[in-house]
Amino acid sequence: MWGNPGEPADSFYEVRPECTDVPKSKFRIKPGKTLSVRKWQAAFTPEGQLDITKVLGRIQRSGIHPSIRGEVWEFLLASYDPKSTTEEREQIRERRREQYIRWKEECCQMFPVVGSGKYITAPVITEDGRPIQDPLVLQEANRGGNNPDSFELAKELTSRGPLDKKAIQWILTLHQIGLDVIRTDRTLVFYEKQENLSKLWDILAVYAWIDTDVGYCQGMSDLCSPMIMLLENEADAFWCFERLMRRLRGNFRCTERSVGVESQLSNLASVTQVIDPKLHQHLDALGGGDYLFAFRMLMVLFRREFSFCDSLYLWEMMWALEYDPDLFTIYEEEADEASEKGEASKGRAKSIRQCGKYERENMRNKTEAPLPISVFLVASVLKDKSATLLTEARGLDDVVKILNDITGNIDAKKACTGAMKLHKKYLKQAKRNTPA
């Protein structure tokens, strides 16, 4: 077994044969290192309680076997409390499935395409909520095999009477979701099936309805797509995506003046200024001091920079490194709007052993409002490309081109290791700069 290069994981996510330019995964399933089915099952007590400390190290170093990825992610994303029993989790799962069905039925009542196995890729109502009657627009909407009959849909919407403002805003986003869905992971065989495309559309449509603050934004389909591949039940996939959005929704929150991710870009600028001042100065001189060239990396967590398989490997390493055992309780209390209880839980002591390595580092340094590891991942990529950027980038177009060239050529594990080193260096520097 010594030096075993491991089994490639690409076979678990089959690529369409005509897509010959898709980068190969660097992730390998390594016996004795990658979290296996056997090691995962051995981490549970007979009652079903998970000793998370037995698996975090393996995930941080060598990832998860694809056959159990979905169920492990549910714990990493705080869908379930590791201390819960099998029976308690089944009750939670059942309750959530019922809730999802209720929300989906509510959406279907307003817009009957939801749950029909179809989706839309063209607008069907005007901005004031009236069904579009223009024959040319309706003809365009009917193109493609999976679009519903737009003439019939317009007639049905008309018969239902006036829509309220929230419903209008929601329906206006549905065709944009459809356009994004048909472009998401289109190289994968999985998405040749219309039922999988419509499942992705349904989940994003329901999420857009229930999250009134954020709704739907481009990039969410890239974050949701792996969930429906890893979790067969649509409701389970929805809740896993919902938990991921708890971490990332701040990036998608928009106002008239700014996009949420701008605060992370500002953090990235601060980090780069500390760890590589020469590079920061050069980027600033080129007009890139706002770091907008890194927008996509942070918004969709490197989905475009890595192969599909490697991006999943990167995500699970990040989540294992950032793991916080209190998140389940905090998320549940947020959902219940039990603010007093929530504040109490945030203040209670937690075992450092049960935390991921990145979270432990923040705890030891008593870091207030710690930055997500994704900021240090982007900083790590910039650091690796520092010499090239300093010598070859003469404008922002060059910066974008140099960073685009990394697609499919980054090693996820090395990127995480680099991020951890930069995080440590940044914390040390921040400590030095803090007045005694």
Tab-separated table of C-alpha atoms in Angstrom:
chain	number	residue	atom	x	y	z
A	1	MET	CA	0.000	0.000	0.000
A	2	TRP	CA	2.966	2.317	0.517
A	3	GLY	CA	3.055	5.004	-2.135
A	4	ASN	CA	-0.309	3.884	-3.545
A	5	PRO	CA	-1.304	6.710	-5.910
A	6	GLY	CA	-4.967	5.918	-5.295
A	7	GLU	CA	-7.980	5.415	-7.530
A	8	PRO	CA	-9.156	8.353	-9.707
A	9	ALA	CA	-12.570	9.644	-8.604
A	10	ASP	CA	-13.712	10.898	-12.032
A	11	SER	CA	-15.688	7.711	-12.701
A	12	PHE	CA	-18.215	8.745	-10.023
A	13	TYR	CA	-19.115	11.882	-12.000
A	14	GLU	CA	-19.246	10.745	-15.618
A	15	VAL	CA	-18.415	13.312	-18.298
A	16	ARG	CA	-20.202	13.329	-21.650
A	17	PRO	CA	-17.940	11.640	-24.254
A	18	GLU	CA	-18.009	14.637	-26.628
A	19	CYS	CA	-16.594	16.933	-23.889
A	20	THR	CA	-12.934	16.160	-24.475
A	21	ASP	CA	-11.432	19.367	-23.025
A	22	VAL	CA	-12.685	18.848	-19.443
A	23	PRO	CA	-9.742	18.884	-16.989
A	24	LYS	CA	-9.029	15.588	-15.253
A	25	SER	CA	-9.415	15.416	-11.493
A	26	LYS	CA	-6.298	15.462	-9.345
A	27	PHE	CA	-8.247	13.953	-6.423
A	28	ARG	CA	-7.420	10.304	-5.744
A	29	ILE	CA	-9.263	7.901	-3.431
A	30	LYS	CA	-6.386	6.680	-1.262
A	31	PRO	CA	-6.918	3.505	0.803
A	32	GLY	CA	-6.246	4.152	4.484
A	33	LYS	CA	-6.258	7.949	3.997
A	34	THR	CA	-9.487	9.052	2.307
A	35	LEU	CA	-12.483	8.769	4.659
A	36	SER	CA	-13.964	5.363	3.730
A	37	VAL	CA	-17.395	3.839	4.349
A	38	ARG	CA	-15.885	1.607	7.057
A	39	LYS	CA	-14.123	4.442	8.919
A	40	TRP	CA	-17.237	6.614	8.670
A	41	GLN	CA	-19.522	3.942	10.109
A	42	ALA	CA	-16.996	3.160	12.869
A	43	ALA	CA	-17.202	6.796	14.073
A	44	PHE	CA	-20.821	6.294	15.253
A	45	THR	CA	-21.965	4.864	18.588
A	46	PRO	CA	-24.645	2.113	18.546
A	47	GLU	CA	-27.271	4.874	19.165
A	48	GLY	CA	-26.004	6.804	16.138
A	49	GLN	CA	-24.029	9.622	17.789
A	50	LEU	CA	-21.037	10.726	15.713
A	51	ASP	CA	-17.562	11.284	17.165
A	52	ILE	CA	-16.666	14.037	14.704
A	53	THR	CA	-13.055	14.114	15.946
A	54	LYS	CA	-12.489	10.680	14.350
A	55	VAL	CA	-13.231	11.926	10.841
A	56	LEU	CA	-12.278	15.615	10.593
A	57	GLY	CA	-8.532	14.919	10.293
A	58	ARG	CA	-9.030	12.441	7.447
A	59	ILE	CA	-11.307	14.809	5.542
A	60	GLN	CA	-8.900	17.723	6.064
A	61	ARG	CA	-6.040	15.668	4.648
A	62	SER	CA	-7.530	13.323	2.060
A	63	GLY	CA	-11.215	14.040	1.488
A	64	ILE	CA	-14.264	11.740	1.472
A	65	HIS	CA	-15.065	8.644	-0.569
A	66	PRO	CA	-17.677	9.722	-3.175
A	67	SER	CA	-20.103	6.956	-2.124
A	68	ILE	CA	-20.689	8.588	1.298
A	69	ARG	CA	-20.018	12.205	0.373
A	70	GLY	CA	-23.657	13.325	0.593
A	71	GLU	CA	-24.311	12.054	4.120
A	72	VAL	CA	-20.971	13.363	5.427
A	73	TRP	CA	-21.662	16.782	3.924
A	74	GLU	CA	-24.919	16.939	5.891
A	75	PHE	CA	-22.830	16.919	9.080
A	76	LEU	CA	-20.084	19.235	7.794
A	77	LEU	CA	-22.711	21.814	6.773
A	78	ALA	CA	-24.474	21.506	10.150
A	79	SER	CA	-27.679	19.936	8.850
A	80	TYR	CA	-27.349	17.579	11.820
A	81	ASP	CA	-25.790	17.706	15.262
A	82	PRO	CA	-23.079	15.038	15.678
A	83	LYS	CA	-24.440	14.382	19.183
A	84	SER	CA	-27.892	13.471	17.810
A	85	THR	CA	-29.046	9.834	17.670
A	86	THR	CA	-30.177	8.034	14.523
A	87	GLU	CA	-33.775	8.294	15.705
A	88	GLU	CA	-33.513	12.052	16.359
A	89	ARG	CA	-32.052	12.630	12.900
A	90	GLU	CA	-34.832	10.637	11.254
A	91	GLN	CA	-37.412	12.828	12.998
A	92	ILE	CA	-35.623	16.001	11.841
A	93	ARG	CA	-35.293	14.616	8.299
A	94	GLU	CA	-38.994	13.753	8.140
A	95	ARG	CA	-40.014	17.157	9.488
A	96	ARG	CA	-37.828	18.946	6.944
A	97	ARG	CA	-39.102	16.838	4.053
A	98	GLU	CA	-42.666	17.733	4.986
A	99	GLN	CA	-41.743	21.427	5.217
A	100	TYR	CA	-40.127	21.330	1.761
A	101	ILE	CA	-43.228	19.683	0.282
A	102	ARG	CA	-45.421	22.430	1.797
A	103	TRP	CA	-43.214	25.180	0.352
A	104	LYS	CA	-43.100	23.480	-3.024
A	105	GLU	CA	-46.894	23.124	-3.100
A	106	GLU	CA	-47.206	26.812	-2.205
A	107	CYS	CA	-44.972	27.666	-5.170
A	108	CYS	CA	-46.927	25.340	-7.453
A	109	GLN	CA	-50.189	27.087	-6.499
A	110	MET	CA	-48.726	30.380	-7.736
A	111	PHE	CA	-46.828	28.967	-10.704
A	112	PRO	CA	-47.889	25.488	-11.874
A	113	VAL	CA	-44.602	24.720	-13.674
A	114	VAL	CA	-42.946	24.092	-10.266
A	115	GLY	CA	-42.966	20.340	-9.611
A	116	SER	CA	-44.181	19.528	-13.149
A	117	GLY	CA	-40.862	18.103	-14.376
A	118	LYS	CA	-40.444	21.173	-16.604
A	119	TYR	CA	-38.853	24.619	-16.243
A	120	ILE	CA	-38.930	27.970	-18.048
A	121	THR	CA	-36.133	29.854	-19.830
A	122	ALA	CA	-38.070	32.920	-21.007
A	123	PRO	CA	-40.189	35.462	-19.089
A	124	VAL	CA	-43.915	34.768	-18.863
A	125	ILE	CA	-45.111	37.916	-17.056
A	126	THR	CA	-44.401	41.636	-17.333
A	127	GLU	CA	-42.889	43.678	-14.501
A	128	ASP	CA	-46.354	44.748	-13.379
A	129	GLY	CA	-47.461	41.100	-13.141
A	130	ARG	CA	-49.526	40.746	-16.317
A	131	PRO	CA	-49.050	37.557	-18.360
A	132	ILE	CA	-47.096	38.165	-21.572
A	133	GLN	CA	-49.425	37.852	-24.564
A	134	ASP	CA	-46.984	38.818	-27.346
A	135	PRO	CA	-47.003	35.810	-29.755
A	136	LEU	CA	-43.302	36.298	-30.682
A	137	VAL	CA	-42.202	36.243	-27.034
A	138	LEU	CA	-44.390	33.213	-26.319
A	139	GLN	CA	-43.013	31.425	-29.385
A	140	GLU	CA	-39.464	32.039	-28.116
A	141	ALA	CA	-40.487	30.748	-24.675
A	142	ASN	CA	-41.751	27.527	-26.267
A	143	ARG	CA	-38.404	26.706	-27.888
A	144	GLY	CA	-36.647	23.685	-26.398
A	145	GLY	CA	-38.116	20.340	-25.465
A	146	ASN	CA	-38.691	20.901	-21.779
A	147	ASN	CA	-40.413	24.282	-21.700
A	148	PRO	CA	-44.130	24.230	-20.803
A	149	ASP	CA	-46.659	25.515	-23.345
A	150	SER	CA	-46.362	29.264	-22.760
A	151	PHE	CA	-49.682	30.056	-24.454
A	152	GLU	CA	-51.508	27.773	-22.002
A	153	LEU	CA	-49.426	29.061	-19.080
A	154	ALA	CA	-50.251	32.694	-19.917
A	155	LYS	CA	-53.948	31.791	-20.098
A	156	GLU	CA	-53.822	30.015	-16.733
A	157	LEU	CA	-51.970	32.890	-15.015
A	158	THR	CA	-54.506	35.356	-16.418
A	159	SER	CA	-57.390	33.340	-14.997
A	160	ARG	CA	-55.912	33.458	-11.483
A	161	GLY	CA	-56.344	37.175	-10.975
A	162	PRO	CA	-53.777	39.820	-9.914
A	163	LEU	CA	-50.488	38.747	-8.265
A	164	ASP	CA	-49.035	40.429	-5.204
A	165	LYS	CA	-45.650	42.173	-5.330
A	166	LYS	CA	-43.694	39.294	-3.739
A	167	ALA	CA	-45.152	36.753	-6.207
A	168	ILE	CA	-44.386	39.025	-9.185
A	169	GLN	CA	-40.748	39.456	-8.126
A	170	TRP	CA	-40.409	35.716	-7.638
A	171	ILE	CA	-41.969	34.726	-10.979
A	172	LEU	CA	-39.745	37.275	-12.759
A	173	THR	CA	-36.646	35.380	-11.525
A	174	LEU	CA	-37.816	31.918	-12.649
A	175	HIS	CA	-36.726	32.154	-16.289
A	176	GLN	CA	-33.279	33.401	-15.169
A	177	ILE	CA	-32.996	30.320	-12.942
A	178	GLY	CA	-33.915	28.213	-15.986
A	179	LEU	CA	-31.251	29.865	-18.158
A	180	ASP	CA	-28.624	29.242	-15.469
A	181	VAL	CA	-29.762	25.646	-14.880
A	182	ILE	CA	-29.275	24.619	-18.517
A	183	ARG	CA	-25.730	26.052	-18.406
A	184	THR	CA	-24.743	24.427	-15.102
A	185	ASP	CA	-22.340	21.440	-15.244
A	186	ARG	CA	-23.502	20.732	-18.784
A	187	THR	CA	-20.442	18.522	-19.401
A	188	LEU	CA	-21.798	15.887	-16.977
A	189	VAL	CA	-23.873	12.907	-18.106
A	190	PHE	CA	-26.075	13.442	-15.018
A	191	TYR	CA	-27.558	16.576	-16.580
A	192	GLU	CA	-28.486	14.896	-19.843
A	193	LYS	CA	-31.610	13.771	-17.975
A	194	GLN	CA	-34.346	16.414	-18.014
A	195	GLU	CA	-35.616	15.240	-14.620
A	196	ASN	CA	-32.306	16.281	-13.021
A	197	LEU	CA	-32.415	19.716	-14.657
A	198	SER	CA	-35.994	20.253	-13.475
A	199	LYS	CA	-35.080	19.067	-9.958
A	200	LEU	CA	-32.299	21.684	-9.820
A	201	TRP	CA	-34.742	24.326	-11.112
A	202	ASP	CA	-37.389	23.338	-8.539
A	203	ILE	CA	-34.966	23.565	-5.596
A	204	LEU	CA	-33.676	26.981	-6.673
A	205	ALA	CA	-37.231	28.229	-7.345
A	206	VAL	CA	-38.392	27.163	-3.866
A	207	TYR	CA	-35.301	28.678	-2.240
A	208	ALA	CA	-35.881	31.971	-4.097
A	209	TRP	CA	-39.423	32.034	-2.694
A	210	ILE	CA	-38.540	31.377	0.962
A	211	ASP	CA	-35.409	33.563	1.155
A	212	THR	CA	-37.119	36.906	0.666
A	213	ASP	CA	-33.957	38.834	1.577
A	214	VAL	CA	-31.682	37.344	-1.086
A	215	GLY	CA	-33.968	35.431	-3.474
A	216	TYR	CA	-32.046	34.011	-6.433
A	217	CYS	CA	-28.726	35.268	-7.832
A	218	GLN	CA	-26.471	33.942	-10.558
A	219	GLY	CA	-23.957	31.479	-9.135
A	220	MET	CA	-26.410	29.706	-6.846
A	221	SER	CA	-26.979	26.973	-9.445
A	222	ASP	CA	-23.243	26.150	-9.293
A	223	LEU	CA	-23.490	25.775	-5.504
A	224	CYS	CA	-26.694	23.710	-5.589
A	225	SER	CA	-25.818	21.359	-8.452
A	226	PRO	CA	-23.560	18.982	-6.431
A	227	MET	CA	-26.253	18.616	-3.755
A	228	ILE	CA	-28.761	16.984	-6.086
A	229	MET	CA	-26.069	14.667	-7.432
A	230	LEU	CA	-25.019	13.528	-3.957
A	231	LEU	CA	-28.420	13.336	-2.239
A	232	GLU	CA	-31.106	11.402	-4.056
A	233	ASN	CA	-34.044	12.849	-2.139
A	234	GLU	CA	-34.913	16.322	-3.463
A	235	ALA	CA	-35.881	17.688	-0.033
A	236	ASP	CA	-32.596	16.464	1.521
A	237	ALA	CA	-30.665	18.159	-1.316
A	238	PHE	CA	-32.649	21.368	-0.734
A	239	TRP	CA	-31.797	21.459	2.980
A	240	CYS	CA	-28.109	20.766	2.341
A	241	PHE	CA	-28.088	23.691	-0.114
A	242	GLU	CA	-29.983	25.847	2.399
A	243	ARG	CA	-27.267	25.164	5.013
A	244	LEU	CA	-24.536	26.071	2.543
A	245	MET	CA	-26.385	29.308	1.796
A	246	ARG	CA	-26.399	30.137	5.532
A	247	ARG	CA	-22.614	30.492	5.153
A	248	LEU	CA	-22.625	32.263	1.813
A	249	ARG	CA	-25.833	34.272	1.524
A	250	GLY	CA	-24.044	37.410	2.735
A	251	ASN	CA	-22.049	37.297	-0.523
A	252	PHE	CA	-25.282	37.393	-2.556
A	253	ARG	CA	-27.064	40.085	-0.570
A	254	CYS	CA	-27.358	43.184	-2.750
A	255	THR	CA	-28.262	46.777	-2.060
A	256	GLU	CA	-28.523	49.693	-4.476
A	257	ARG	CA	-24.930	50.584	-3.635
A	258	SER	CA	-23.103	47.281	-3.218
A	259	VAL	CA	-22.967	43.505	-3.600
A	260	GLY	CA	-22.330	41.486	-0.426
A	261	VAL	CA	-19.200	39.808	-1.747
A	262	GLU	CA	-17.493	43.216	-1.894
A	263	SER	CA	-16.768	42.971	1.836
A	264	GLN	CA	-14.901	39.693	1.208
A	265	LEU	CA	-12.987	41.325	-1.651
A	266	SER	CA	-12.054	44.126	0.738
A	267	ASN	CA	-10.858	41.496	3.244
A	268	LEU	CA	-8.834	39.844	0.476
A	269	ALA	CA	-7.170	43.184	-0.283
A	270	SER	CA	-6.277	43.616	3.416
A	271	VAL	CA	-4.837	40.086	3.635
A	272	THR	CA	-2.762	40.484	0.442
A	273	GLN	CA	-1.489	43.846	1.660
A	274	VAL	CA	-0.141	42.121	4.784
A	275	ILE	CA	1.280	38.918	3.277
A	276	ASP	CA	2.475	40.232	-0.112
A	277	PRO	CA	2.613	44.061	-0.032
A	278	LYS	CA	4.547	44.246	-3.301
A	279	LEU	CA	1.843	42.320	-5.176
A	280	HIS	CA	-0.942	44.381	-3.597
A	281	GLN	CA	0.812	47.601	-4.604
A	282	HIS	CA	1.199	46.308	-8.197
A	283	LEU	CA	-2.461	45.248	-8.464
A	284	ASP	CA	-3.566	48.587	-7.015
A	285	ALA	CA	-1.417	50.467	-9.548
A	286	LEU	CA	-3.118	48.503	-12.356
A	287	GLY	CA	-6.521	49.633	-11.062
A	288	GLY	CA	-7.274	46.289	-9.433
A	289	GLY	CA	-7.185	47.430	-5.799
A	290	ASP	CA	-10.873	46.501	-5.465
A	291	TYR	CA	-9.925	42.857	-6.334
A	292	LEU	CA	-13.026	42.446	-8.536
A	293	PHE	CA	-11.032	39.973	-10.666
A	294	ALA	CA	-11.458	37.493	-7.757
A	295	PHE	CA	-15.256	37.993	-7.617
A	296	ARG	CA	-16.122	34.623	-9.184
A	297	MET	CA	-13.742	32.597	-7.019
A	298	LEU	CA	-15.440	33.814	-3.837
A	299	MET	CA	-19.013	33.780	-5.154
A	300	VAL	CA	-19.061	30.139	-6.303
A	301	LEU	CA	-16.183	28.789	-4.193
A	302	PHE	CA	-13.784	27.971	-7.045
A	303	ARG	CA	-16.299	25.900	-9.027
A	304	ARG	CA	-14.889	27.276	-12.312
A	305	GLU	CA	-11.203	27.038	-11.356
A	306	PHE	CA	-11.290	23.309	-10.502
A	307	SER	CA	-12.670	20.244	-12.231
A	308	PHE	CA	-16.082	19.190	-10.887
A	309	CYS	CA	-14.597	16.415	-8.765
A	310	ASP	CA	-11.759	18.572	-7.407
A	311	SER	CA	-14.117	21.391	-6.439
A	312	LEU	CA	-16.080	18.946	-4.250
A	313	TYR	CA	-12.822	17.772	-2.685
A	314	LEU	CA	-11.821	21.396	-2.036
A	315	TRP	CA	-15.200	22.217	-0.459
A	316	GLU	CA	-15.157	19.317	1.978
A	317	MET	CA	-11.596	20.115	3.050
A	318	MET	CA	-12.599	23.747	3.635
A	319	TRP	CA	-15.689	22.777	5.650
A	320	ALA	CA	-13.730	20.266	7.726
A	321	LEU	CA	-11.066	22.894	8.476
A	322	GLU	CA	-13.732	25.464	9.436
A	323	TYR	CA	-15.934	22.990	11.307
A	324	ASP	CA	-17.704	24.482	14.346
A	325	PRO	CA	-19.847	22.076	16.440
A	326	ASP	CA	-22.109	24.953	17.572
A	327	LEU	CA	-23.360	25.788	14.079
A	328	PHE	CA	-26.239	23.285	14.115
A	329	THR	CA	-27.678	24.842	17.286
A	330	ILE	CA	-27.143	28.399	16.027
A	331	TYR	CA	-28.835	27.634	12.679
A	332	GLU	CA	-31.789	25.917	14.347
A	333	GLU	CA	-32.290	28.804	16.737
A	334	GLU	CA	-32.081	31.311	13.893
A	335	ALA	CA	-34.773	29.326	12.094
A	336	ASP	CA	-36.967	29.327	15.207
A	337	GLU	CA	-36.257	33.045	15.789
A	338	ALA	CA	-35.413	32.187	19.415
A	339	SER	CA	-33.016	35.077	19.779
A	340	GLU	CA	-32.540	34.894	23.547
A	341	LYS	CA	-31.771	31.198	23.375
A	342	GLY	CA	-29.524	31.783	20.374
A	343	GLU	CA	-27.414	34.341	22.173
A	344	ALA	CA	-26.985	31.917	25.079
A	345	SER	CA	-25.732	29.146	22.810
A	346	LYS	CA	-23.194	31.422	21.146
A	347	GLY	CA	-21.667	32.220	24.498
A	348	ARG	CA	-21.241	28.702	25.792
A	349	ALA	CA	-17.848	27.003	25.822
A	350	LYS	CA	-17.142	24.432	23.148
A	351	SER	CA	-14.523	21.711	22.974
A	352	ILE	CA	-11.578	22.758	20.812
A	353	ARG	CA	-11.067	19.077	19.919
A	354	GLN	CA	-14.361	19.002	18.038
A	355	CYS	CA	-13.448	21.984	15.880
A	356	GLY	CA	-11.683	21.986	12.545
A	357	LYS	CA	-8.038	23.029	12.370
A	358	TYR	CA	-8.802	26.501	10.960
A	359	GLU	CA	-11.472	27.142	13.606
A	360	ARG	CA	-9.062	25.983	16.362
A	361	GLU	CA	-6.464	28.475	15.135
A	362	ASN	CA	-9.025	31.281	15.359
A	363	MET	CA	-10.072	30.163	18.848
A	364	ARG	CA	-6.470	30.077	20.121
A	365	ASN	CA	-5.881	33.572	18.767
A	366	LYS	CA	-9.248	34.771	20.114
A	367	THR	CA	-10.020	36.138	16.659
A	368	GLU	CA	-13.113	38.301	16.584
A	369	ALA	CA	-15.267	37.986	13.426
A	370	PRO	CA	-12.855	35.547	11.724
A	371	LEU	CA	-12.600	35.629	7.948
A	372	PRO	CA	-13.777	32.571	5.983
A	373	ILE	CA	-11.009	30.289	4.749
A	374	SER	CA	-12.066	31.043	1.148
A	375	VAL	CA	-10.434	34.499	1.449
A	376	PHE	CA	-7.097	32.855	2.302
A	377	LEU	CA	-7.551	30.331	-0.511
A	378	VAL	CA	-7.780	33.159	-3.047
A	379	ALA	CA	-4.823	34.855	-1.339
A	380	SER	CA	-2.890	31.577	-1.654
A	381	VAL	CA	-3.607	31.397	-5.401
A	382	LEU	CA	-2.479	35.022	-5.832
A	383	LYS	CA	0.683	34.327	-3.814
A	384	ASP	CA	1.503	31.331	-6.040
A	385	LYS	CA	1.054	33.504	-9.126
A	386	SER	CA	2.769	36.528	-7.589
A	387	ALA	CA	5.949	36.359	-9.701
A	388	THR	CA	3.959	35.992	-12.940
A	389	LEU	CA	1.563	38.789	-12.015
A	390	LEU	CA	4.432	41.129	-11.095
A	391	THR	CA	6.413	40.513	-14.302
A	392	GLU	CA	3.690	39.918	-16.920
A	393	ALA	CA	0.571	41.832	-15.833
A	394	ARG	CA	0.546	45.256	-17.474
A	395	GLY	CA	-3.182	45.806	-17.106
A	396	LEU	CA	-6.282	44.219	-15.566
A	397	ASP	CA	-6.887	42.136	-18.696
A	398	ASP	CA	-3.515	40.475	-18.098
A	399	VAL	CA	-4.441	39.763	-14.448
A	400	VAL	CA	-7.691	38.103	-15.558
A	401	LYS	CA	-5.894	36.082	-18.258
A	402	ILE	CA	-3.185	34.850	-15.845
A	403	LEU	CA	-5.825	33.791	-13.309
A	404	ASN	CA	-7.969	32.144	-16.000
A	405	ASP	CA	-4.978	30.020	-16.986
A	406	ILE	CA	-5.028	28.315	-13.588
A	407	THR	CA	-8.352	26.561	-14.437
A	408	GLY	CA	-7.886	22.827	-13.972
A	409	ASN	CA	-4.253	23.280	-12.968
A	410	ILE	CA	-4.552	23.891	-9.211
A	411	ASP	CA	-4.086	21.174	-6.618
A	412	ALA	CA	-6.918	21.459	-4.049
A	413	LYS	CA	-4.880	20.049	-1.179
A	414	LYS	CA	-1.912	22.333	-1.849
A	415	ALA	CA	-4.279	25.305	-2.061
A	416	CYS	CA	-5.755	24.455	1.367
A	417	THR	CA	-2.294	23.951	2.880
A	418	GLY	CA	-1.200	27.288	1.413
A	419	ALA	CA	-4.321	28.992	2.801
A	420	MET	CA	-3.631	27.639	6.297
A	421	LYS	CA	-0.030	28.918	6.196
A	422	LEU	CA	-1.135	32.372	5.057
A	423	HIS	CA	-3.822	32.440	7.739
A	424	LYS	CA	-1.208	31.734	10.427
A	425	LYS	CA	1.116	34.387	9.006
A	426	TYR	CA	-1.722	36.914	8.819
A	427	LEU	CA	-2.759	36.309	12.445
A	428	LYS	CA	0.836	36.727	13.632
A	429	GLN	CA	1.210	39.955	11.691
A	430	ALA	CA	-2.146	41.240	12.980
A	431	LYS	CA	-1.017	40.492	16.555
A	432	ARG	CA	2.204	42.471	16.037
A	433	ASN	CA	0.229	45.407	14.691
A	434	THR	CA	-2.221	45.404	17.612
A	435	PRO	CA	-1.227	47.941	20.282
A	436	ALA	CA	-0.484	46.371	23.693
